[in-house]
Short mmCIF file of C-alpha atoms and ligand atoms in Angstrom, two decimals:
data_model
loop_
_atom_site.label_atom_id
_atom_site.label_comp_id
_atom_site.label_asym_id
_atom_site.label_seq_id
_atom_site.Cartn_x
_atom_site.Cartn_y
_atom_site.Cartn_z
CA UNK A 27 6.87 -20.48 3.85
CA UNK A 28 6.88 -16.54 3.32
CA UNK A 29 5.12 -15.02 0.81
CA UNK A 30 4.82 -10.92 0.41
CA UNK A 31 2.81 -9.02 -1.99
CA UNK A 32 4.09 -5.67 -2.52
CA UNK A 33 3.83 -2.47 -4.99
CA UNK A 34 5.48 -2.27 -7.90
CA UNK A 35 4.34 1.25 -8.93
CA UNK A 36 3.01 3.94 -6.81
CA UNK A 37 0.52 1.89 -4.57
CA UNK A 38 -3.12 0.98 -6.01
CA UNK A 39 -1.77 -1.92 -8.32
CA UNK A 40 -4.68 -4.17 -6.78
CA UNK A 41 -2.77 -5.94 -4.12
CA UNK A 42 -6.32 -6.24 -1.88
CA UNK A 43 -7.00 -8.34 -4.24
CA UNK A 44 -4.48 -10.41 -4.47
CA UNK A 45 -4.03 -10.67 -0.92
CA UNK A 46 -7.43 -11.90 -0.37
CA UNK A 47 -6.65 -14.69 -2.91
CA UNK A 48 -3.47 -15.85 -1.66
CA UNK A 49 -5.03 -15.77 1.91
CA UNK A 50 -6.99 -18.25 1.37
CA UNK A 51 -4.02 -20.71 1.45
CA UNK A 52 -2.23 -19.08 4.01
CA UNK A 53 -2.37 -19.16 7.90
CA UNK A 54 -0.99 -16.00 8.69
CA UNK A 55 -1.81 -12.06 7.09
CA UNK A 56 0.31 -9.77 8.56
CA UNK A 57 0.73 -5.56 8.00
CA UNK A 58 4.54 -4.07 8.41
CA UNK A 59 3.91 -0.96 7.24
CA UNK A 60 2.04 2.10 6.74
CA UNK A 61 -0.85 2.60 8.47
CA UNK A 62 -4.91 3.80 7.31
CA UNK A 63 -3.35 6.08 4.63
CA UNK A 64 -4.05 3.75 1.90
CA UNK A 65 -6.94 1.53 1.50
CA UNK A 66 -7.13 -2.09 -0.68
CA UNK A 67 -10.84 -2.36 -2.16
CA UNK A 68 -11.65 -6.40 -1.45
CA UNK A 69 -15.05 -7.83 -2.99
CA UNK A 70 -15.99 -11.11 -1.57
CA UNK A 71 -19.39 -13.03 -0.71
CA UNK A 72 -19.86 -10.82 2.11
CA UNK A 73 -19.93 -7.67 -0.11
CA UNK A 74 -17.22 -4.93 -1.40
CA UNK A 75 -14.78 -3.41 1.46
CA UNK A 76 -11.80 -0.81 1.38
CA UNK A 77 -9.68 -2.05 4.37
CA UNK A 78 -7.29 0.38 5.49
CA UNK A 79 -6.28 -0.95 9.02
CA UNK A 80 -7.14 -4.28 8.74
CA UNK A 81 -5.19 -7.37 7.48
CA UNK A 82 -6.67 -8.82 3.97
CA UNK A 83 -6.86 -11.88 5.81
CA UNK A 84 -10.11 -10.68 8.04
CA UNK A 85 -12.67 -12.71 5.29
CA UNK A 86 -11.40 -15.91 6.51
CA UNK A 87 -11.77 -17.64 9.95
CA UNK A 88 -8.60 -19.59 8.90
CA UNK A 89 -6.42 -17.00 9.09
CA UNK A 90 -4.78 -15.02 11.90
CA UNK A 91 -3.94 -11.39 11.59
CA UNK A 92 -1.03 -9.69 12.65
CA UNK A 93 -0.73 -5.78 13.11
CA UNK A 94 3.47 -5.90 12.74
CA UNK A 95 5.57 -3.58 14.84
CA UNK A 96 6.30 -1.26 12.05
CA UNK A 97 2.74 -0.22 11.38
CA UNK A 98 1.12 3.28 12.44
CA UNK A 99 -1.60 1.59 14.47
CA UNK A 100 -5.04 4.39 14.33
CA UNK A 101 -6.53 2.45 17.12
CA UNK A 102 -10.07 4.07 16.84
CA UNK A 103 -9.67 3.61 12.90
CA UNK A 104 -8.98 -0.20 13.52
CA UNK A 105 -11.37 -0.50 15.69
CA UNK A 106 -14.16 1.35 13.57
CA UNK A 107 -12.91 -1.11 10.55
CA UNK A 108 -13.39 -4.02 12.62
CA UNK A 109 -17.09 -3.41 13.65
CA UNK A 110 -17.98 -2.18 10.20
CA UNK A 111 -17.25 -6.05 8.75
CA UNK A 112 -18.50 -7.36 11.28
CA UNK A 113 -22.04 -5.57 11.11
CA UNK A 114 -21.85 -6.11 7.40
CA UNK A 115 -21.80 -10.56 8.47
CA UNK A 116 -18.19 -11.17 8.84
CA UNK A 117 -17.66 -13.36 11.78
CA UNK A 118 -15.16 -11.62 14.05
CA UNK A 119 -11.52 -12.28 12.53
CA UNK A 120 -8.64 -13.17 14.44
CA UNK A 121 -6.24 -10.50 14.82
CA UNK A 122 -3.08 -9.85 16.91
CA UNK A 123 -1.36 -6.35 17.47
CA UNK A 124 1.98 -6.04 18.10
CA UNK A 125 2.69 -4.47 21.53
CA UNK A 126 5.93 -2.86 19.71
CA UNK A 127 3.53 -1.18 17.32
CA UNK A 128 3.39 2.72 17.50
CA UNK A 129 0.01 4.66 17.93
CA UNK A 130 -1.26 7.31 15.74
CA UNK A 131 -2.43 10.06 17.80
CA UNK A 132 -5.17 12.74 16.92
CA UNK A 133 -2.15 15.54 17.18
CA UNK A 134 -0.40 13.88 14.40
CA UNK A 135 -3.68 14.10 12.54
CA UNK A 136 -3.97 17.60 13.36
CA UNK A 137 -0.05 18.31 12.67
CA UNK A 138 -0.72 16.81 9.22
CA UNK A 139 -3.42 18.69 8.26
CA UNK A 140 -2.01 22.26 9.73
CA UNK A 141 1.37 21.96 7.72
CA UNK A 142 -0.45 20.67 4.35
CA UNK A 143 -2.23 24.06 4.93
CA UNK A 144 0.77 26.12 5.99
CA UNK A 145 2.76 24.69 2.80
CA UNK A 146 -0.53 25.65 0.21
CA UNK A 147 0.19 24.83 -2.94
CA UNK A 148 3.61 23.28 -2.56
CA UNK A 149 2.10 20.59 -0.31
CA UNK A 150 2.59 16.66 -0.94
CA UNK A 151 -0.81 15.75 -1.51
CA UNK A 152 -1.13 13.77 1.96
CA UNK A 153 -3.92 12.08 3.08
CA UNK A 154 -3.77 13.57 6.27
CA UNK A 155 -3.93 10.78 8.51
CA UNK A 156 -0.69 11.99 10.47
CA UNK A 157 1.00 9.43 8.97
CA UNK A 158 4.41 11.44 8.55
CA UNK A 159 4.02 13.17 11.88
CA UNK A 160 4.06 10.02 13.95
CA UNK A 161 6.88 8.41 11.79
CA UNK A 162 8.73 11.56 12.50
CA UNK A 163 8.46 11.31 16.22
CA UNK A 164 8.91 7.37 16.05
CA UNK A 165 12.33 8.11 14.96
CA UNK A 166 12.43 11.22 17.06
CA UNK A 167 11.94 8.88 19.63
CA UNK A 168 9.04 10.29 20.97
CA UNK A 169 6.18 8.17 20.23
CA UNK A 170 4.18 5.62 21.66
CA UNK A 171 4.77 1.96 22.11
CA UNK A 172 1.86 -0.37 22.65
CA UNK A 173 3.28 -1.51 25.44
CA UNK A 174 3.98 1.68 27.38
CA UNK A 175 0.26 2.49 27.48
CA UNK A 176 0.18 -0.46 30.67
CA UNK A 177 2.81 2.34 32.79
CA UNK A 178 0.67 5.47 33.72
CA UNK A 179 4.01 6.93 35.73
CA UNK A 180 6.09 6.69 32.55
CA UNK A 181 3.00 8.12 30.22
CA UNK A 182 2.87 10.99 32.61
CA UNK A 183 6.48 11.50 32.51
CA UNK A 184 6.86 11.20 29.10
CA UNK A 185 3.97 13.50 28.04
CA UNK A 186 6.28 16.31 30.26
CA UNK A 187 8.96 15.99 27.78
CA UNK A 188 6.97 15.99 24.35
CA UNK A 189 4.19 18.26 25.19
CA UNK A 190 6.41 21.66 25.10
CA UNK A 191 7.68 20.88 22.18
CA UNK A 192 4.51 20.37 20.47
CA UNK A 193 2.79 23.56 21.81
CA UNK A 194 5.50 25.54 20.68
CA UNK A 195 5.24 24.45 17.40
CA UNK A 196 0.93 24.45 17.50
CA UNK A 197 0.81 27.82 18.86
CA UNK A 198 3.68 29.94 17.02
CA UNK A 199 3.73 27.90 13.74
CA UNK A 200 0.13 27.37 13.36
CA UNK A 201 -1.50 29.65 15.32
CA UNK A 202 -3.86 26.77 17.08
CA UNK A 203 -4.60 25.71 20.36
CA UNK A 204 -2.35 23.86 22.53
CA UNK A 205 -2.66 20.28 23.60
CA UNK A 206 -3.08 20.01 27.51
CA UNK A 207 -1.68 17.00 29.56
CA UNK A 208 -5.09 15.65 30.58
CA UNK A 209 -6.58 15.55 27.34
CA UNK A 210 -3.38 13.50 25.45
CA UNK A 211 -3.28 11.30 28.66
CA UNK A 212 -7.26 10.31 28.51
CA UNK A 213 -6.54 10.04 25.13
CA UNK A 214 -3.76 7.51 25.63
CA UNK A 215 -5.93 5.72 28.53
CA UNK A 216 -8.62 5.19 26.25
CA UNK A 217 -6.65 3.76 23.38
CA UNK A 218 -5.03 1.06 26.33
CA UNK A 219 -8.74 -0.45 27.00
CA UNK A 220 -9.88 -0.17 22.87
CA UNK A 221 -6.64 -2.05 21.88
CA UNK A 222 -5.25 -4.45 25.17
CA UNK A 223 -8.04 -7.28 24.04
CA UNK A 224 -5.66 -7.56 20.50
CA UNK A 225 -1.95 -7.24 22.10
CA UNK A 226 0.78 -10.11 21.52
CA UNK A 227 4.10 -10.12 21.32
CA UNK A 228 4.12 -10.77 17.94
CA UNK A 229 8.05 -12.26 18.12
CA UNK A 230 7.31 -14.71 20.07
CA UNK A 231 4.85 -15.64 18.00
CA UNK A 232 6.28 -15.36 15.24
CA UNK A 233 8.92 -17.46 16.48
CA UNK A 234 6.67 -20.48 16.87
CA UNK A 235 4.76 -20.15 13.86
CA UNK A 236 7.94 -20.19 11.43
CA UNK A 237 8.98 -23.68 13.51
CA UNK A 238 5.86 -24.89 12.89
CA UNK A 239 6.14 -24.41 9.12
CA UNK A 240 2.97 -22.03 9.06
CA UNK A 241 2.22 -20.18 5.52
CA UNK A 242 2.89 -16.36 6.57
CA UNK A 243 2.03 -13.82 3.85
CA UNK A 244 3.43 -10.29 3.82
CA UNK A 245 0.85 -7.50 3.37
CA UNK A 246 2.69 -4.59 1.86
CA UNK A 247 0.75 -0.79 1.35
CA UNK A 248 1.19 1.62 -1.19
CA UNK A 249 4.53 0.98 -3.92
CA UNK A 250 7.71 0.80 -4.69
CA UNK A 251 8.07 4.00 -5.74
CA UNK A 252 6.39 5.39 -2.45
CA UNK A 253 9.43 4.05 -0.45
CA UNK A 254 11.31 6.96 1.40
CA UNK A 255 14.97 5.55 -0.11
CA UNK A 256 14.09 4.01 -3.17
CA UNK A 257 10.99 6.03 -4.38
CA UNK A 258 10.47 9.45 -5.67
CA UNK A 259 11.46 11.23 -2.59
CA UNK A 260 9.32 13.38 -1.02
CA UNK A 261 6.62 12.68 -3.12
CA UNK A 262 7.18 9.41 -1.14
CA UNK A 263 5.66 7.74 2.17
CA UNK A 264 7.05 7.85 5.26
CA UNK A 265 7.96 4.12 5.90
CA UNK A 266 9.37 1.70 3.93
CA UNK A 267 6.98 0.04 1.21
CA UNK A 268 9.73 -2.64 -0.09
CA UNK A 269 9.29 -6.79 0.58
CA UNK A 270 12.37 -7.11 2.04
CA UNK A 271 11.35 -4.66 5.16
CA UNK A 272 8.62 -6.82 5.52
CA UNK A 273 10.20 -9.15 7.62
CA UNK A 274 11.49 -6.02 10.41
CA UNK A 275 7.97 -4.38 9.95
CA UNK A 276 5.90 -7.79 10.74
CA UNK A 277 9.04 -8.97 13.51
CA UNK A 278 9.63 -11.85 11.56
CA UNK A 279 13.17 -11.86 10.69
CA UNK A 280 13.42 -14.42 8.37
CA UNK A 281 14.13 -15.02 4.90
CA UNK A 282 11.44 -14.62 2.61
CA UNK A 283 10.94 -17.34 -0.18
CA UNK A 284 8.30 -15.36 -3.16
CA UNK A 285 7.95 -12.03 -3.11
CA UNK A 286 4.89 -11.02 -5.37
CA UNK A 287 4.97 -7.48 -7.01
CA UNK A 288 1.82 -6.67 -8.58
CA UNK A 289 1.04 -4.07 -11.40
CA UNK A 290 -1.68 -2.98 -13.29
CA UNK A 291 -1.64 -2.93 -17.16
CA UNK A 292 -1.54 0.46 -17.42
CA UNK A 293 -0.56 3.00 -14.69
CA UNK A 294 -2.61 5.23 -11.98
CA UNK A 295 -1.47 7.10 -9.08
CA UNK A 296 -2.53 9.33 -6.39
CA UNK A 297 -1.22 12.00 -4.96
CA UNK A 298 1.21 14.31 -6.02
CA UNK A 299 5.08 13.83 -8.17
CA UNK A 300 6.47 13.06 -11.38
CA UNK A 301 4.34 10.81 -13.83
CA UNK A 302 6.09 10.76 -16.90
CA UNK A 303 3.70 8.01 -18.70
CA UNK A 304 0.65 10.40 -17.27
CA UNK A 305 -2.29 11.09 -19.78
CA UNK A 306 -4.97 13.61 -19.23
CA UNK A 307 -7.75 14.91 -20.53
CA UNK A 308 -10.35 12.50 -22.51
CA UNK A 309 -7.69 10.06 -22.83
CA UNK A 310 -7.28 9.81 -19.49
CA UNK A 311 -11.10 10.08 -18.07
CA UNK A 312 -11.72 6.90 -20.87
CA UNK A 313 -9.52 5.19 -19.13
CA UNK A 314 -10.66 5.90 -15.37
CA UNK A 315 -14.33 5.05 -15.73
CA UNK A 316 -13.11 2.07 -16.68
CA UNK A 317 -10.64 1.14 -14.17
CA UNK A 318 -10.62 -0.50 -10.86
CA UNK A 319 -13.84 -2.29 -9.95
CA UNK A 320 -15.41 1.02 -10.12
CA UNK A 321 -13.42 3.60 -12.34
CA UNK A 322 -10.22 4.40 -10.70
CA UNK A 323 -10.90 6.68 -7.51
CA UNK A 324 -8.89 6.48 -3.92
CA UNK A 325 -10.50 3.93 -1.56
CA UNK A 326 -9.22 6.45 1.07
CA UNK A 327 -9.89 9.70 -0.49
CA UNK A 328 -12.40 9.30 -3.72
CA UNK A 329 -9.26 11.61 -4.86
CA UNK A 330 -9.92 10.49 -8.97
CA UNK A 331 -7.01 8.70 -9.72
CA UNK A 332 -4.10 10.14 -12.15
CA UNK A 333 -3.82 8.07 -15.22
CA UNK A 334 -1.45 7.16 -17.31
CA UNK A 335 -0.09 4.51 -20.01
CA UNK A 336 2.01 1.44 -18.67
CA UNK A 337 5.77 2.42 -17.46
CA UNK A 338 8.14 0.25 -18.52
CA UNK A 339 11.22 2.12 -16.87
CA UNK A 340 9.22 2.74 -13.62
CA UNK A 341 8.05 -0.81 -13.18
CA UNK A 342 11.27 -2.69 -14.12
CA UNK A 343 12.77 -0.10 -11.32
CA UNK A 344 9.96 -1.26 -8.81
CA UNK A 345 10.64 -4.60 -9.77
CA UNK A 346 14.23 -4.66 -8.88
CA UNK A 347 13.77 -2.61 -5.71
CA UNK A 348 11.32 -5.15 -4.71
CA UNK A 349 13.60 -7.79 -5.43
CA UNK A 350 10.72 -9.74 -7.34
CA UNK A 351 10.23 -13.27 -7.86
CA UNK A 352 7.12 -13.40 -9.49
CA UNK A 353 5.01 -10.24 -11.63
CA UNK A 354 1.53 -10.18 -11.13
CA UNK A 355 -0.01 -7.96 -13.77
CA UNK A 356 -4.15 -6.68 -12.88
CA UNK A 357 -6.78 -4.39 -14.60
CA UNK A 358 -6.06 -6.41 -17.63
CA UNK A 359 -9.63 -6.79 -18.81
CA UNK A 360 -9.84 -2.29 -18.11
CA UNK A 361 -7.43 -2.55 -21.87
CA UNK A 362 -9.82 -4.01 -23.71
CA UNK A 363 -11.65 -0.84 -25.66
CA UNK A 364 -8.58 0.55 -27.20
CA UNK A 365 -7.78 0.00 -30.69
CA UNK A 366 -4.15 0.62 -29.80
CA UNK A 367 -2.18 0.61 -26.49
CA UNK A 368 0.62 3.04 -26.19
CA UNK A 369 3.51 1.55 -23.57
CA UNK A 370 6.08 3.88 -22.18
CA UNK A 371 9.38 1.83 -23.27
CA UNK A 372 11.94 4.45 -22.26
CA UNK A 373 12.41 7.80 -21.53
CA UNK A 374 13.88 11.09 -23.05
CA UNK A 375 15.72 13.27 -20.28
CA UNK A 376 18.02 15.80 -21.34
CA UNK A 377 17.83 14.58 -25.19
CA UNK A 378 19.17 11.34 -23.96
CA UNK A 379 17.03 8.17 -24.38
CA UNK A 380 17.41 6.39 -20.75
CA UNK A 381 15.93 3.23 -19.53
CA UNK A 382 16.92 2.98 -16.03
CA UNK A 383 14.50 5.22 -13.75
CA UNK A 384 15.97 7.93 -12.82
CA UNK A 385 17.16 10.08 -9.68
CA UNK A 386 13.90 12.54 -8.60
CA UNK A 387 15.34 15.72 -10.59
CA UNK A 388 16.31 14.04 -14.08
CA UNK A 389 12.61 12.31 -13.48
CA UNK A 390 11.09 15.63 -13.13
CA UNK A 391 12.46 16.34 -16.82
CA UNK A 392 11.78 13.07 -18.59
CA UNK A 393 9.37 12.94 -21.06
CA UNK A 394 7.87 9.26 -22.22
CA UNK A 395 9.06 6.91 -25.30
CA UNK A 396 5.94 5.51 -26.38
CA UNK A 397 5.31 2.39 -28.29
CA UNK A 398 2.17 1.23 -29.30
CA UNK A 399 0.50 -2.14 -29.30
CA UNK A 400 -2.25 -3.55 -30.93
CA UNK A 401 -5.56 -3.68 -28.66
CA UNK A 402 -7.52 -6.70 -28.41
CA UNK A 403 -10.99 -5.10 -28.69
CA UNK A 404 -13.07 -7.59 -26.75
CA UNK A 405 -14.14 -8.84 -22.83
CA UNK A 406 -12.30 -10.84 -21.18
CA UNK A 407 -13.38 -10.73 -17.90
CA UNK A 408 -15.60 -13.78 -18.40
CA UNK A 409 -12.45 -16.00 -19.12
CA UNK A 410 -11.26 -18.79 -16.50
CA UNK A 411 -8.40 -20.24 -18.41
CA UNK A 412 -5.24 -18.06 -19.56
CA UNK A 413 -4.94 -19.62 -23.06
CA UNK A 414 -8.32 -18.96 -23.87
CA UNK A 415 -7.12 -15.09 -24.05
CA UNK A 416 -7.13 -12.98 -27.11
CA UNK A 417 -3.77 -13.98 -29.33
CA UNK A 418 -3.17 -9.95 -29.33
CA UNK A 419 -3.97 -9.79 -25.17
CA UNK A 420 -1.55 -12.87 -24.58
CA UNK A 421 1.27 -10.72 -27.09
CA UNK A 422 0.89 -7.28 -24.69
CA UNK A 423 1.65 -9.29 -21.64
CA UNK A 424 4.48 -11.02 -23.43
CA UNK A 425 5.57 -7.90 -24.45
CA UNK A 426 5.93 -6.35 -21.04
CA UNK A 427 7.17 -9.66 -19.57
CA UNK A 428 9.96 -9.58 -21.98
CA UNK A 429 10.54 -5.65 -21.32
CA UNK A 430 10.41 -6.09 -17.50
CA UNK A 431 12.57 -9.49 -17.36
CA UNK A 432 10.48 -10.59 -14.39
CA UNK A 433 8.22 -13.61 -14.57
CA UNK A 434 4.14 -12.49 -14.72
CA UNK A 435 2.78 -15.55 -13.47
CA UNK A 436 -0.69 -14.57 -12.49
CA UNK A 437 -3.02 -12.36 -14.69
CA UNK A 438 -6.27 -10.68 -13.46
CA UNK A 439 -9.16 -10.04 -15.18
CA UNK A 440 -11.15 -8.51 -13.33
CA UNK A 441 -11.69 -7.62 -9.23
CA UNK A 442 -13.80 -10.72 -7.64
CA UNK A 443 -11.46 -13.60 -6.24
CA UNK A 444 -12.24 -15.80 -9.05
CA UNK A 445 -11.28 -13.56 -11.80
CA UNK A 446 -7.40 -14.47 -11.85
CA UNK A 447 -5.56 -16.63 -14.26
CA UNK A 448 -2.47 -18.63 -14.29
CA UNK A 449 0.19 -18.56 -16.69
CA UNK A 450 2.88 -20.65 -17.30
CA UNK A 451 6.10 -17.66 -17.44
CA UNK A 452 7.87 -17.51 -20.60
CA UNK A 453 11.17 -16.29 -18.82
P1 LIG B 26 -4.36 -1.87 -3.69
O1 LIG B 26 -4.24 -0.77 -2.72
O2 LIG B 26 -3.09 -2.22 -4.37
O3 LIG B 26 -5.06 -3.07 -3.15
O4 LIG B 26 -5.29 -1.36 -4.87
P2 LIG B 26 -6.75 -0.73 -4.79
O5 LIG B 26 -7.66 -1.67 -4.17
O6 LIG B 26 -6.70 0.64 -4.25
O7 LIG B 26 -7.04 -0.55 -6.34
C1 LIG B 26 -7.20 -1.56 -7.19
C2 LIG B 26 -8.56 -1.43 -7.84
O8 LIG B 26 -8.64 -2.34 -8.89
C3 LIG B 26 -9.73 -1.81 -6.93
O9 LIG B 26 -10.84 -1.05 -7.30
C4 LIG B 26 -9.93 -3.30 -7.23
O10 LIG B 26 -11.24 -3.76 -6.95
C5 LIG B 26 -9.67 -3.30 -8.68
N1 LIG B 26 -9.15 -4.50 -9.28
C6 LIG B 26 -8.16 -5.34 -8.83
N2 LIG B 26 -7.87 -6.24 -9.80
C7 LIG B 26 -8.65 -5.92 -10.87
C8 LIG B 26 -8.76 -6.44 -12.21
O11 LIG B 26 -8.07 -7.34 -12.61
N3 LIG B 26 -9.67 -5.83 -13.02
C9 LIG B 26 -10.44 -4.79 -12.64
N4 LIG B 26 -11.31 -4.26 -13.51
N5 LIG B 26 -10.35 -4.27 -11.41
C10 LIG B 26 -9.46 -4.82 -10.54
#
């Protein structure tokens, strides 16, 4: 059985969450993607974490964690992550890294940060963890396998061929220092003894674990509209944030049977691009304090979040991109102070009502069709049992179930594990 949960919207749609939950039944967590760019915020009995290297399947001695192939592995980030839940009383996890996974090193931090600076104000908004750097040389072909840390001869060899490059570009286009050979090579020796304790090859594994009928769950980062192809390129990540790489990113290649998007009930995002259902101002700052677990801030960067009303047209995209079986809609319970809750239903571009999300250009000129819905006025994070909602809460997820033709078949109310309720889909 292979589950994924996945983005629907622009990453932050409380799939930490989630994950944690579904881990619990499952035997397997694995990352495919992405790498400590993006953080999920998990609360549990051992306290409240934002795991950005880890698995979400770390809070549970059932489970074993896999670091997939397509990942951008930060070994001293992982490793930092790792003691940090461990001193705060998590007994160590199991987790296996893929010795096809690629290594972030500290020059594609530094690369990431020097051209965000070069490009000012026109810059992407990156976190600056080098994450499009090391994709770039991945498919440049000259980046680092797991597995050709164990070969000094080829390291040294290699490190002939990419270094010249690299200190052309560091000390023309930047103006910085160069990197010298013995410094990237110590560098890559000391990553070998941090991370050889963790290595596997994760397709073999793989292999046996889908013939013995194990539960594997898909840990997807960021959202559909993040992806490089289908999302609102180059406001976009650098690897693919879709379920269906999931199975290449993990080295699983297999079909997979539910693929969970999740979504909030209204929208946030981070970073920079077109938000046509954005709100600012007081509007907007209402809504953040109350978002999230607490108000709507990166895990990775405390960047406040941008906020906005919920986007029909951008989630029924993220939807189909994700080829979802199931919608899982969070941050319900953040709705309920509003009298009335606008819903971006469509959107104007060039005078023309559209509801299919657009290309990146029309986007950039498409203004929102609002509706509005009545609010519910009341808590509900105390509830346990979906029909025991509000009549007008149970109508606004209707609503967008209808809009989105997707199934919502889980509801959150709140961020702790047991603050999710089922729903029998009306679709
Ligand atoms: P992810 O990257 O998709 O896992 O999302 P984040 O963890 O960055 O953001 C989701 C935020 O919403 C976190 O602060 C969660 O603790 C919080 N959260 C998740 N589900 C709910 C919910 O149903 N209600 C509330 N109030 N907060 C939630």
């Amino acid at each position: 059985m292979i589950k994924a949960v996945v983005g629907a919207n622009w990453g932050d749609e409380g799939k930490g969450k989630l994950t944690d939950v579904f881990a619990k039944e499952s035997d397997i967590v694995v990352r495919f993607q992405g790498g400590n760019n993006a953080g999920h915020t998990i609360i549990n009995d051992y306290g409240k974490f934002a795991l950005h290297m880890l698995p979400s399947g770390v809070f549970y001695d059932h489970v074993t964690n896999v670091i997939g192939n397509g990942v951008a592995l930060n070994i001293p980030a992982f490793i930092k992550e790792l003691n940090a839940i461990v001193e705060k009383g998590v007994p160590m996890p199991k987790i296996i890294v893929s010795d096809r996974a690629q290594i972030v090193m500290s020059y594609h931090v530094l690369f990431d940060k020097l051209e965000e600076e070069r490009l000012g104000k026109a810059q992407f908004g990156s976190t600056k963890s080098g994450i499009a750097p090391f994709y770039s040389d991945k498919y440049a072909k000259i980046g680092f396998q797991i597995s050709e840390l164990f070969d000094e001869a080829w390291l040294d060899a290699k490190l002939d061929r990419i270094l010249p490059a690299k200190n052309v570009l560091l000390t023309h286009l930047y103006h910085a220092e160069p990197l010298r050979k013995e410094d990237v090579f110590a560098e890559l020796i000391a990553y070998r003894e941090q991370i050889s304790p963790f290595v596997h090859d994760t397709v073999k594994y793989f292999q046996t674990a889908v013939d013995e009928k194990k539960v594997i769950l898909l840990e997807g980062q960021l959202g559909a509209l993040r992806d490089p192809d289908f999302g609102i390129y180059p406001y976009s990540t650098s690897s693919s944030t879709l379920a269906f790489y999931g199975p290449i990113g993990a080295g699983l290649p297999q079909h997979i049977d539910e693929v969970y998007a999740v979504t909030k009930a209204y929208s946030s995002s981070v970073g920079a691009g077109p938000f046509v259902s954005e709100i600012f101002g007081e509007e907007a700052q209402a809504l953040r304090i109350r978002g999230g677990d607490a108000g709507e801030f990166g895990a990775t960067t405390g960047r406040p979040r941008r906020m906005g009303w919920f986007d029909v047209v951008a989630t029924r995209y993220g939807c189909q991109v994700q080829g979802a079986t199931h919608l899982v809609l969070t941050n319900l319970d953040v709705l309920g102070y509003l009298d009335e809750i606008p819903v971006c239903v469509a959107y104007e571009t060039d005078g023309k009502r559209r509801e299919h999300f657009p290309n990146i250009t029309r986007l950039e000129n498409s203004t929102p069709i609002l509706e509005v819905f009545p609010g519910w006025k009341s808590d509900i994070s105390q509830i346990r049992n979906y029909d025991e909602l509000p009549e007008l809460c149970k109508a606004y997820v209707d609503a967008l179930e209808r809009m989105l033709n997707v199934p919502i078949s889980l509801v959150s109310n709140g961020p702790k594990r047991e603050q999710i309720l089922t729903r029998s889909p009306k679709l």
